[in-house]
Coordinates of C-alpha atoms in Angstrom, one line a residue:
Chain A
X397 CA 13.0 7.9 25.8
X398 CA 12.8 4.1 26.4
X399 CA 16.5 3.4 26.9
X400 CA 18.2 6.8 27.0
X401 CA 21.6 5.4 28.1
X402 CA 21.8 3.3 24.9
X403 CA 19.9 5.5 22.4
X404 CA 22.0 8.5 23.3
X405 CA 25.3 6.7 23.7
X406 CA 28.3 8.7 22.6
X407 CA 29.8 7.5 19.3
X408 CA 33.1 6.4 20.8
X409 CA 31.5 4.1 23.3
X410 CA 29.1 2.8 20.6
X411 CA 32.0 2.0 18.3
X412 CA 33.7 0.1 21.2
X413 CA 30.4 -1.8 22.0
X414 CA 29.9 -2.7 18.4
X415 CA 33.5 -3.9 18.0
X416 CA 33.3 -6.0 21.1
X417 CA 30.0 -7.6 20.0
X418 CA 31.2 -8.1 16.4
X419 CA 34.3 -10.0 17.6
X420 CA 32.0 -12.3 19.6
X421 CA 29.5 -12.8 16.8
X422 CA 32.2 -13.6 14.2
X423 CA 33.8 -16.2 16.5
X424 CA 30.4 -17.7 17.3
X425 CA 29.2 -18.1 13.6
X426 CA 32.6 -19.5 12.6
X427 CA 32.3 -22.2 15.3
X428 CA 28.5 -22.9 14.9
X429 CA 27.4 -22.3 11.3
X430 CA 28.8 -24.3 8.4
X431 CA 27.7 -21.7 5.9
X432 CA 29.9 -19.1 7.6
X433 CA 32.9 -21.4 8.3
X434 CA 32.9 -22.2 4.6
X435 CA 32.6 -18.6 3.5
X436 CA 35.4 -17.5 5.9
X437 CA 37.7 -20.4 4.8
X438 CA 37.2 -19.5 1.2
X439 CA 38.3 -15.9 1.8
X440 CA 41.1 -17.1 4.1
X441 CA 39.8 -15.2 7.1
X442 CA 40.2 -16.4 10.7
X443 CA 37.9 -15.0 13.4
X444 CA 41.0 -13.5 15.1
X445 CA 41.5 -11.3 12.0
X446 CA 38.4 -9.3 13.0
X447 CA 39.5 -7.0 15.8
X448 CA 36.7 -4.4 15.5
X449 CA 34.2 -2.6 13.2
X450 CA 37.1 -1.2 11.1
X451 CA 37.6 -4.8 9.8
X452 CA 34.0 -5.2 8.7
X453 CA 35.0 -4.9 5.1
X454 CA 37.0 -8.1 5.3
X455 CA 33.9 -10.2 6.1
X456 CA 31.9 -12.1 3.5
X457 CA 28.4 -11.1 2.6
X458 CA 25.3 -13.1 3.3
X459 CA 22.5 -13.2 0.7
X460 CA 18.9 -14.3 0.6
X461 CA 20.0 -17.4 -1.3
X462 CA 22.2 -18.5 1.6
X463 CA 19.0 -18.6 3.8
X464 CA 17.1 -20.5 1.1
X465 CA 19.8 -23.1 0.8
X466 CA 19.8 -23.5 4.5
X467 CA 16.1 -24.3 4.6
X468 CA 14.8 -24.9 7.2
X469 CA 17.3 -24.8 10.1
X470 CA 20.9 -25.1 8.8
X471 CA 21.9 -21.6 9.6
X472 CA 20.7 -21.7 13.2
X473 CA 23.6 -21.1 15.6
X474 CA 21.9 -22.7 18.6
X475 CA 20.3 -26.1 19.1
X476 CA 16.5 -26.3 18.7
X477 CA 15.9 -26.6 22.4
X478 CA 17.0 -22.9 22.7
X479 CA 14.7 -21.7 19.9
X480 CA 11.4 -20.4 21.3
X481 CA 9.9 -18.9 18.1
X482 CA 10.1 -19.4 14.3
X483 CA 9.2 -16.9 11.6
X484 CA 9.5 -16.9 7.9
X485 CA 10.1 -14.4 5.2
X486 CA 6.9 -13.8 3.2
X487 CA 8.1 -15.9 0.3
X488 CA 6.7 -13.5 -2.3
X489 CA 9.8 -14.1 -4.4
X490 CA 10.1 -17.8 -4.2
X491 CA 11.2 -20.3 -1.6
X492 CA 10.6 -19.1 2.0
X493 CA 13.4 -18.8 4.5
X494 CA 13.1 -19.6 8.1
X495 CA 14.4 -17.5 11.0
X496 CA 14.6 -18.8 14.6
X497 CA 14.6 -16.7 17.8
X498 CA 15.9 -17.6 21.2
X499 CA 14.3 -16.1 24.3
X500 CA 16.9 -13.4 24.3
X501 CA 16.2 -12.6 20.7
X502 CA 12.5 -12.1 21.3
X503 CA 13.4 -9.9 24.3
X504 CA 15.8 -7.8 22.3
X505 CA 13.3 -7.4 19.4
X506 CA 10.6 -6.3 21.9
X507 CA 13.0 -3.7 23.3
X508 CA 13.7 -2.4 19.9
X509 CA 10.0 -2.0 19.1
X510 CA 9.3 -0.5 22.5
X511 CA 12.0 2.1 21.7
X512 CA 10.2 2.9 18.4
X513 CA 6.8 3.3 20.2
X514 CA 8.3 5.5 22.8
X515 CA 10.0 7.6 20.1
X516 CA 6.5 8.0 18.6
X517 CA 5.4 9.6 21.9
X518 CA 3.6 6.5 23.2
X519 CA 3.7 5.1 26.7
X520 CA 1.9 2.7 29.0
X521 CA -1.4 4.6 28.8
X522 CA -1.7 4.0 25.1
X523 CA -3.9 1.5 23.3
X524 CA -2.3 0.2 20.1
X525 CA -4.3 -1.4 17.3
X526 CA -2.1 -3.9 15.5
X527 CA -3.3 -4.6 12.0
X528 CA -0.2 -6.4 10.7
X529 CA -0.8 -10.0 9.9
X530 CA -0.1 -12.3 12.9
X531 CA 1.5 -15.7 12.1
X532 CA 4.7 -16.6 10.3
X533 CA 4.9 -13.0 9.0
X534 CA 7.0 -11.0 11.5
X535 CA 4.8 -7.8 11.5
X536 CA 2.0 -8.8 13.9
X537 CA 3.9 -10.5 16.7
X538 CA 6.9 -8.2 16.3
X539 CA 4.8 -5.1 17.0
X540 CA 2.7 -7.0 19.6
X541 CA 5.6 -7.9 21.9
X542 CA 7.0 -4.3 21.7
X543 CA 3.6 -2.9 22.7
X544 CA 3.5 -5.2 25.7
X545 CA 7.1 -4.5 26.6
X546 CA 6.3 -0.8 26.7
X547 CA 3.4 -1.6 29.0
X548 CA 0.8 -0.2 26.5
X549 CA -2.3 -2.2 25.6
X550 CA -2.1 -4.3 22.5
X551 CA -5.2 -4.9 20.4
X552 CA -4.2 -7.8 18.2
X553 CA -6.6 -7.3 15.3
X554 CA -4.3 -8.8 12.7
X555 CA -5.0 -8.1 9.0
X556 CA -8.2 -8.4 7.0
X557 CA -11.9 -7.9 7.8
X558 CA -11.7 -4.1 7.2
X559 CA -15.2 -3.4 8.5
X560 CA -14.2 -4.9 11.9
X561 CA -11.0 -2.8 11.8
X562 CA -13.2 0.3 11.5
X563 CA -15.5 -0.8 14.3
X564 CA -12.5 -1.4 16.7
X565 CA -11.0 2.0 15.8
X566 CA -14.3 3.6 16.5
X567 CA -15.2 1.7 19.7
X568 CA -11.9 0.7 21.5
X569 CA -10.4 4.1 22.1
X570 CA -7.2 3.1 20.3
X571 CA -4.6 5.9 20.2
X572 CA -2.1 4.3 17.8
X573 CA -2.3 2.0 14.8
X574 CA 0.5 -0.2 13.4
X575 CA 0.1 -1.7 9.9
X576 CA 1.3 -1.3 6.4
X577 CA 0.7 2.2 5.0
X578 CA -1.4 0.9 2.1
X579 CA -3.6 -1.0 4.5
X580 CA -4.1 2.1 6.7
X581 CA -5.3 4.0 3.7
X582 CA -7.8 1.3 2.9
X583 CA -9.0 1.2 6.5
X584 CA -9.4 5.0 6.5
X585 CA -11.3 5.0 3.2
X586 CA -13.6 2.2 4.5
X587 CA -14.3 4.2 7.6
X588 CA -15.3 7.2 5.5
X589 CA -17.6 5.0 3.4
X590 CA -19.3 3.9 6.6
X591 CA -19.8 7.4 7.8
X592 CA -17.0 7.3 10.4
X593 CA -14.8 10.4 10.2
X594 CA -11.2 9.1 10.7
X595 CA -10.2 12.5 12.0
X596 CA -12.7 12.3 14.8
X597 CA -11.1 9.1 16.2
X598 CA -8.8 9.3 19.3
X599 CA -6.0 7.9 17.1
X600 CA -2.9 10.2 17.2
X601 CA -0.1 8.1 15.9
X602 CA 0.5 5.6 13.1
X603 CA 3.5 3.3 13.0
X604 CA 3.7 2.2 9.4
X605 CA 6.2 -0.3 7.8
X606 CA 6.7 -3.5 5.9
X607 CA 6.6 -1.8 2.5
X608 CA 8.4 1.2 1.0
X609 CA 6.3 4.4 1.2
X610 CA 6.7 8.0 0.2
X611 CA 6.5 11.4 1.8
X612 CA 3.3 12.1 -0.1
X613 CA 1.8 9.0 1.3
X614 CA 2.8 10.3 4.8
X615 CA 0.9 13.5 4.1
X616 CA -2.1 11.6 2.8
X617 CA -2.3 9.4 5.9
X618 CA -1.7 12.3 8.3
X619 CA -4.5 14.3 6.7
X620 CA -6.9 11.3 6.4
X621 CA -6.6 10.4 10.1
X622 CA -5.3 13.6 11.7
X623 CA -2.3 11.7 13.1
X624 CA 1.5 11.7 13.1
X625 CA 2.6 9.0 10.7
X626 CA 5.9 7.4 11.4
X627 CA 8.0 4.9 9.6
X628 CA 9.4 1.7 11.1
X629 CA 12.0 -0.5 9.4
X630 CA 12.6 -4.2 9.6
X631 CA 13.0 -7.3 7.5
X632 CA 12.0 -10.8 8.4
X633 CA 15.5 -12.2 7.7
X634 CA 17.0 -10.0 10.4
X635 CA 14.1 -9.4 12.9
X636 CA 10.9 -7.8 11.6
X637 CA 9.9 -4.3 12.5
X638 CA 12.2 -2.4 14.9
X639 CA 15.6 -2.5 13.2
X640 CA 15.1 1.2 12.7
X641 CA 12.4 3.6 13.8
X642 CA 11.4 7.2 13.2
X643 CA 11.2 9.6 16.1
X644 CA 8.7 12.5 16.2
X645 CA 11.2 14.6 14.2
X646 CA 10.1 12.5 11.2
X647 CA 13.5 12.7 9.6
X648 CA 14.9 9.3 9.1
X649 CA 14.9 5.9 10.9
X650 CA 17.2 5.7 13.9
X651 CA 18.9 2.3 13.5
X652 CA 19.2 0.4 16.8
X653 CA 23.0 0.4 16.4
X654 CA 23.7 -1.4 19.7
X655 CA 22.1 -4.5 18.0
X656 CA 22.9 -3.9 14.3
X657 CA 25.7 -2.5 12.3
X658 CA 24.4 -0.7 9.2
X659 CA 26.5 -0.2 6.1
X660 CA 25.4 1.6 2.9
X661 CA 27.3 0.1 -0.1
X662 CA 27.6 1.1 -3.7
X663 CA 25.3 -1.3 -5.6
X664 CA 28.0 -2.0 -8.2
X665 CA 31.3 -2.1 -6.3
X666 CA 29.9 -3.1 -2.9
X667 CA 32.3 -0.5 -1.3
X668 CA 31.0 1.8 1.4
X669 CA 29.6 5.1 0.2
X670 CA 29.9 8.3 2.2
X671 CA 27.0 9.3 4.5
X672 CA 24.3 11.0 2.5
X673 CA 24.8 8.9 -0.7
X674 CA 22.4 6.2 -1.8
X675 CA 23.4 2.5 -1.9
X676 CA 22.3 -0.9 -0.7
X677 CA 21.6 -1.3 3.0
X678 CA 23.7 -4.1 4.5
X679 CA 23.1 -5.2 8.1
X680 CA 25.1 -7.3 10.6
X681 CA 23.4 -8.5 13.7
X682 CA 25.4 -8.0 16.9
X683 CA 23.2 -9.7 19.5
X684 CA 21.1 -12.2 17.8
X685 CA 21.6 -15.8 19.0
X686 CA 19.2 -17.8 16.8
X687 CA 20.4 -16.7 13.4
X688 CA 23.3 -14.2 13.6
X689 CA 23.8 -12.7 10.2
X690 CA 27.0 -11.2 8.9
X691 CA 26.7 -8.4 6.3
X692 CA 23.3 -9.4 5.1
X693 CA 22.5 -7.7 1.8
X694 CA 19.0 -6.5 2.2
X695 CA 18.6 -5.2 -1.4
X696 CA 16.9 -2.2 0.1
X697 CA 18.2 1.1 -1.3
X698 CA 18.6 4.1 0.9
X699 CA 21.2 6.4 2.5
X700 CA 22.4 7.6 5.9
X701 CA 21.1 11.1 6.8
X702 CA 24.2 13.0 7.8
X703 CA 24.2 15.1 11.0
X704 CA 22.6 14.9 14.4
X705 CA 18.9 14.5 15.2
X706 CA 17.2 17.1 17.2
X707 CA 15.7 14.4 19.4
X708 CA 19.1 13.8 21.0
X709 CA 19.4 10.1 20.0
X710 CA 22.9 9.4 18.6
X711 CA 21.8 6.3 16.6
X712 CA 22.4 7.2 12.9
X713 CA 19.4 7.7 10.7
X714 CA 18.5 5.8 7.6
X715 CA 16.4 7.7 5.0
X716 CA 13.2 6.1 3.9
X717 CA 13.7 3.1 1.6
X718 CA 13.4 4.3 -2.0
X719 CA 13.2 0.9 -3.5
X720 CA 14.9 -2.4 -3.7
X721 CA 18.0 -3.0 -5.7
X722 CA 16.4 -6.2 -7.0
X723 CA 12.9 -4.8 -7.7
X724 CA 14.4 -1.9 -9.4
X725 CA 12.9 -2.4 -12.8
X726 CA 14.9 -2.0 -15.9
X727 CA 12.4 -1.1 -18.6
X728 CA 13.8 -0.4 -22.1
X729 CA 17.0 0.3 -20.3
X730 CA 15.5 2.8 -17.9
X731 CA 15.8 2.2 -14.1
X732 CA 12.4 2.5 -12.5
X733 CA 11.4 2.2 -8.9
X734 CA 7.8 1.5 -8.2
X735 CA 7.8 4.2 -5.5
X736 CA 8.3 6.8 -8.2
X737 CA 4.9 5.7 -9.7
X738 CA 3.2 5.9 -6.3
X739 CA 4.4 9.4 -5.8
X740 CA 2.9 10.5 -9.2
X741 CA -0.4 8.8 -8.4
X742 CA -0.7 10.7 -5.1
X743 CA -0.6 13.9 -7.1
X744 CA -3.5 13.0 -9.3
X745 CA -7.2 13.4 -8.4
X746 CA -9.7 10.6 -8.7
X747 CA -7.2 7.7 -8.5
X748 CA -6.1 5.8 -5.4
X749 CA -2.4 5.3 -4.7
X750 CA -3.0 1.6 -5.2
X751 CA -1.3 0.3 -8.3
X752 CA 0.2 -2.6 -10.0
X753 CA 2.8 -2.6 -12.7
X754 CA 2.5 -5.3 -15.4
X755 CA 5.6 -5.8 -17.6
X756 CA 5.4 -7.8 -20.8
X757 CA 7.0 -8.0 -24.2
X758 CA 5.6 -7.3 -27.6
X759 CA 8.3 -8.7 -30.0
X760 CA 11.5 -7.4 -28.5
X761 CA 9.9 -4.3 -27.0
X762 CA 9.1 -4.1 -23.3
X763 CA 5.5 -3.0 -22.6
X764 CA 4.4 -1.5 -19.3
X765 CA 0.8 -1.4 -18.1
X766 CA 0.1 0.5 -14.9
X767 CA -3.2 -0.6 -13.3
X768 CA -4.6 2.0 -11.0
X769 CA -7.6 1.9 -8.8
X770 CA -10.3 4.5 -9.1
X771 CA -11.2 6.3 -5.9
X772 CA -14.6 4.9 -4.8
X773 CA -17.5 7.4 -5.1
X774 CA -16.0 9.8 -7.6
X775 CA -18.4 11.2 -10.2
X776 CA -17.3 9.5 -13.3
X777 CA -20.8 9.5 -15.0
X778 CA -19.4 11.7 -17.7
X779 CA -17.0 9.3 -19.4
X780 CA -14.5 12.1 -20.1
X781 CA -13.8 12.3 -16.3
X782 CA -12.2 8.9 -16.4
X783 CA -10.6 9.4 -19.8
X784 CA -9.0 12.6 -18.6
X785 CA -7.8 10.9 -15.4
X786 CA -6.3 8.0 -17.4
X787 CA -4.7 10.4 -19.8
X788 CA -3.2 12.4 -17.0
X789 CA -1.8 9.3 -15.3
X790 CA -0.3 8.2 -18.6
X791 CA 1.2 11.6 -19.4
X792 CA 2.7 12.2 -15.9
X793 CA 4.2 8.7 -15.5
X794 CA 5.5 8.6 -19.1
X795 CA 7.2 12.0 -18.7
X796 CA 8.7 11.3 -15.3
X797 CA 10.1 7.9 -16.3
X798 CA 10.9 8.8 -19.9
X799 CA 9.2 5.7 -21.2
X800 CA 5.7 5.4 -22.6
X801 CA 3.3 3.3 -20.6
X802 CA -0.3 2.1 -20.9
X803 CA -2.8 2.9 -18.1
X804 CA -5.7 0.7 -17.1
X805 CA -8.1 2.2 -14.6
X806 CA -9.7 -0.6 -12.5
X807 CA -12.4 -0.8 -9.9
X808 CA -11.6 0.3 -6.3
X809 CA -10.1 -2.4 -4.2
X810 CA -9.8 -4.8 -7.1
X811 CA -6.0 -5.2 -7.0
X812 CA -5.4 -8.3 -4.9
X813 CA -3.9 -7.6 -1.5
X814 CA -2.1 -10.2 0.6
X815 CA -1.3 -9.2 4.2
X816 CA -2.3 -5.7 3.2
X817 CA 0.3 -5.6 0.4
X818 CA -0.4 -5.4 -3.2
X819 CA 2.0 -7.2 -5.4
X820 CA 3.4 -4.1 -7.0
X821 CA 5.2 -5.7 -10.0
X822 CA 4.1 -8.5 -12.2
X823 CA 6.9 -9.3 -14.7
X824 CA 5.8 -11.5 -17.6
X825 CA 8.8 -10.8 -19.7
X826 CA 10.9 -13.8 -18.8
X827 CA 11.2 -16.4 -21.5
X828 CA 10.0 -14.0 -24.2
X829 CA 13.3 -12.9 -25.5
Chain B
X178 CA -35.5 14.5 -11.8
X179 CA -34.8 10.8 -12.1
X180 CA -32.1 9.1 -10.0
X181 CA -29.8 7.3 -12.3
X182 CA -27.2 4.9 -11.0
X183 CA -23.9 5.0 -12.9
X184 CA -21.5 2.1 -12.5
X185 CA -17.9 2.0 -13.6
X186 CA -17.2 -1.3 -15.4
X187 CA -13.7 -2.6 -15.9
X188 CA -13.2 -4.1 -19.3
X189 CA -13.0 -7.7 -18.2
X190 CA -15.1 -10.8 -18.7
X191 CA -17.9 -11.1 -16.1
X192 CA -18.0 -7.6 -14.9
X193 CA -21.4 -6.7 -16.3
X194 CA -22.8 -10.1 -15.3
X195 CA -21.6 -9.8 -11.7
X196 CA -23.2 -6.4 -11.5
X197 CA -26.5 -7.7 -12.9
X198 CA -26.4 -10.7 -10.5
X199 CA -25.9 -8.4 -7.5
X200 CA -28.9 -6.3 -8.4
X201 CA -31.0 -9.4 -9.1
X202 CA -30.1 -10.9 -5.7
X203 CA -31.2 -7.6 -4.1
X204 CA -34.5 -7.9 -6.1
X205 CA -33.9 -4.7 -7.8
X206 CA -35.7 -4.3 -11.1
X207 CA -34.0 -2.3 -13.9
X208 CA -36.3 -0.2 -16.1
X209 CA -33.5 0.9 -18.4
X210 CA -29.9 -0.2 -18.8
X211 CA -27.6 1.8 -21.1
X212 CA -24.0 0.8 -21.4
X213 CA -21.5 3.3 -22.8
X214 CA -18.3 1.6 -23.8
X215 CA -14.8 2.8 -24.6
X216 CA -11.9 0.6 -25.6
X217 CA -10.7 0.6 -22.0
X218 CA -13.7 0.6 -19.8
X219 CA -17.5 1.0 -19.7
X220 CA -20.1 2.9 -17.8
X221 CA -23.5 1.3 -17.1
X222 CA -26.3 3.7 -16.6
X223 CA -29.3 2.3 -14.8
X224 CA -32.7 3.5 -14.0
X225 CA -34.3 1.1 -11.5
X226 CA -37.0 0.8 -8.9
X227 CA -34.7 1.3 -6.0
X228 CA -31.6 3.4 -6.9
X229 CA -30.5 4.0 -3.3
X230 CA -30.3 0.3 -2.5
X231 CA -28.8 -0.4 -5.9
X232 CA -26.0 2.1 -5.1
X233 CA -25.3 0.6 -1.7
X234 CA -25.4 -3.0 -2.9
X235 CA -22.9 -2.3 -5.6
X236 CA -20.6 -0.1 -3.4
X237 CA -20.4 -2.9 -0.8
X238 CA -19.1 -5.2 -3.5
X239 CA -16.4 -2.8 -4.5
X240 CA -17.9 -1.3 -7.6
X241 CA -17.4 2.4 -8.2
X242 CA -20.9 3.9 -8.2
X243 CA -22.2 7.4 -8.7
X244 CA -25.7 8.6 -8.2
X245 CA -26.5 11.0 -11.1
X246 CA -29.6 13.2 -11.3
X247 CA -30.8 13.1 -14.9
X248 CA -33.8 14.6 -16.7
X249 CA -36.5 12.3 -18.1
X250 CA -38.8 13.9 -20.7
X251 CA -42.0 12.3 -22.0
X252 CA -42.4 12.6 -25.8
X253 CA -44.9 11.2 -28.2
X254 CA -43.7 8.1 -30.1
X255 CA -44.1 9.8 -33.5
X256 CA -41.6 11.0 -36.1
X257 CA -40.2 14.4 -35.4
X258 CA -41.0 14.7 -31.7
X259 CA -37.3 14.1 -30.6
X260 CA -36.0 16.4 -33.3
X261 CA -38.5 19.1 -32.1
X262 CA -37.4 18.7 -28.6
X263 CA -33.6 18.8 -29.4
X264 CA -34.1 21.9 -31.4
X265 CA -35.8 23.5 -28.4
X266 CA -32.9 22.6 -26.2
X267 CA -30.2 23.8 -28.6
X268 CA -32.1 27.0 -29.2
X269 CA -31.4 27.8 -25.6
X270 CA -27.7 27.1 -26.0
X271 CA -27.8 24.1 -23.6
X272 CA -25.4 21.2 -24.0
X273 CA -26.5 17.6 -23.7
X274 CA -23.8 15.3 -22.3
X275 CA -25.6 12.1 -23.3
X276 CA -29.1 10.8 -23.9
X277 CA -30.9 7.5 -24.4
X278 CA -34.5 6.7 -24.7
X279 CA -37.1 3.9 -24.1
X280 CA -40.8 3.3 -24.5
X281 CA -42.7 3.5 -21.3
X282 CA -44.9 0.3 -21.6
X283 CA -48.1 1.6 -20.1
X284 CA -48.5 5.0 -21.7
X285 CA -46.8 3.9 -24.9
X286 CA -44.9 7.2 -24.8
X287 CA -41.2 7.6 -25.4
X288 CA -39.2 8.7 -22.5
X289 CA -35.9 10.5 -23.2
X290 CA -33.3 10.6 -20.5
X291 CA -30.8 13.5 -20.8
X292 CA -27.9 14.6 -18.7
X293 CA -27.9 18.4 -19.1
X294 CA -25.0 20.6 -18.2
X295 CA -27.4 23.1 -16.6
X296 CA -29.9 21.5 -14.2
X297 CA -31.9 24.7 -13.9
X298 CA -32.9 24.2 -17.5
X299 CA -35.6 21.7 -16.3
X300 CA -37.8 24.6 -15.4
X301 CA -37.7 26.0 -18.9
X302 CA -38.6 22.5 -20.3
X303 CA -41.6 22.4 -18.0
X304 CA -42.7 25.9 -19.0
X305 CA -42.5 24.9 -22.6
X306 CA -45.3 22.3 -21.8
X307 CA -43.2 19.1 -21.8
X308 CA -43.9 16.5 -19.1
X309 CA -41.0 15.7 -16.9
X310 CA -40.9 12.1 -15.6
X311 CA -40.2 11.5 -11.9
X312 CA -38.9 8.5 -10.0
X313 CA -42.5 7.9 -8.8
X314 CA -43.9 7.9 -12.4
X315 CA -41.5 5.1 -13.3
X316 CA -42.2 3.2 -10.1
X317 CA -46.0 3.3 -10.6
X318 CA -45.7 2.1 -14.2
X319 CA -43.8 -1.0 -13.1
X320 CA -46.2 -1.8 -10.3
X321 CA -49.1 -1.6 -12.7
X322 CA -47.4 -4.1 -15.0

């Protein structure tokens, strides 16, 4: 274990540590950040009113829009001379938001990632292939500093150039890979096309994150590469990868609770739900200096897994993210998470779990088209093979979601990927009421 | 047996042309191109002078490609020869998934391409006195051109 005294801390001491850090962060943002002083004043709260984590519910929320309005630096709590790194959110949903890190922030982040790698069974003898994008996106550099912190060797491949990714996996003796799960799948498929058996590689662990993925995707990746596939959780607004990490028990993401307070709130009432129940993940940073965030609404939907983990860590576990409360689609009144569609595709032969959902309107009626990539190299010469596949996809998705959909089978790798991610949902319904 | 290259074509403008351009750039000559279309997608079936290279060029560019062994039978270009042959096939209870034909320019004979659900049936065709066309036959005919 990388930092046993913290990762296995008893809950009483952890509550005390969190309370003490929360008091400090509340006082700090009130003094340094206008956005927070205004929010506190509006609610009539003084920093002294917050005596510990039991008072968390009194604090205001922070939303993505607060960060957008503060563009670029207005929510920074330290002068620029103390900022050593700047990252951005990917900006897939509009205006980017900027996050600044002090030297201590970068150090804390690296420690969090090092804990994750250590929990995956890695140590200073390992070689880690990092295929997250490097740059303003937090994935690449986030994983990189963690690998170096652990003392392992980082191979900073970054994203793209899949043929070269395969060559490195084949030649560099890498024992672990960190990237998005969908990109790992593409790399594995490309390796097979090139006659490289992914199961023959020395690779034994995959640390996958930056997009929601399912248990069936885990099985697929583990079989493809013959590895243990582990989830890692992060979001650019808070830190990037390493807020939570799966241990080898593969049963939920341990949240680094010495640095973050996690709440799961009912998506309607925004009141806490009991452990085990689903709600929106809300995070408060306890140690961040650059941009401390109070009760940041992540829009990610998940739950706390009740009970203790067999690994001995006391940090509570977050179940895998099932979707986002804001990308939850409402189609003809039905709530749909894209991950439900991924799960179905994984159960069907001949199609890859690469998909895109196109929403549109015909008159007042929502239409849904699911574009699915064909597996490369399947025998589709008899047209009925594809027609049957397409029919199967349509029937299974329609029955699981209780709405009828259209299916379009497209060429392998034809859905545009940016930083290894496919834009899952294209909503063309706006303005067509 | 003739090696046929089958290519999945998305129903979108430019798909067929980009496939043709890739083959052209690789200097591959198509003898026959048959496109089967449905409302949602198409399948191009190609007989060409270098099927192995055609497959690899198209795969590299992200096309879904399958190599399908098909049966090419030489028939005389006269009324009734196809009907005779099809009756012979059906009398043995063999299913044909699809067929298309072309006139081989040198011999002036018709060549019918069949995908049979039972590949061992080729032997029966030969025994009945029909000539089965091979990849080499087609290659020679182009070179002589």
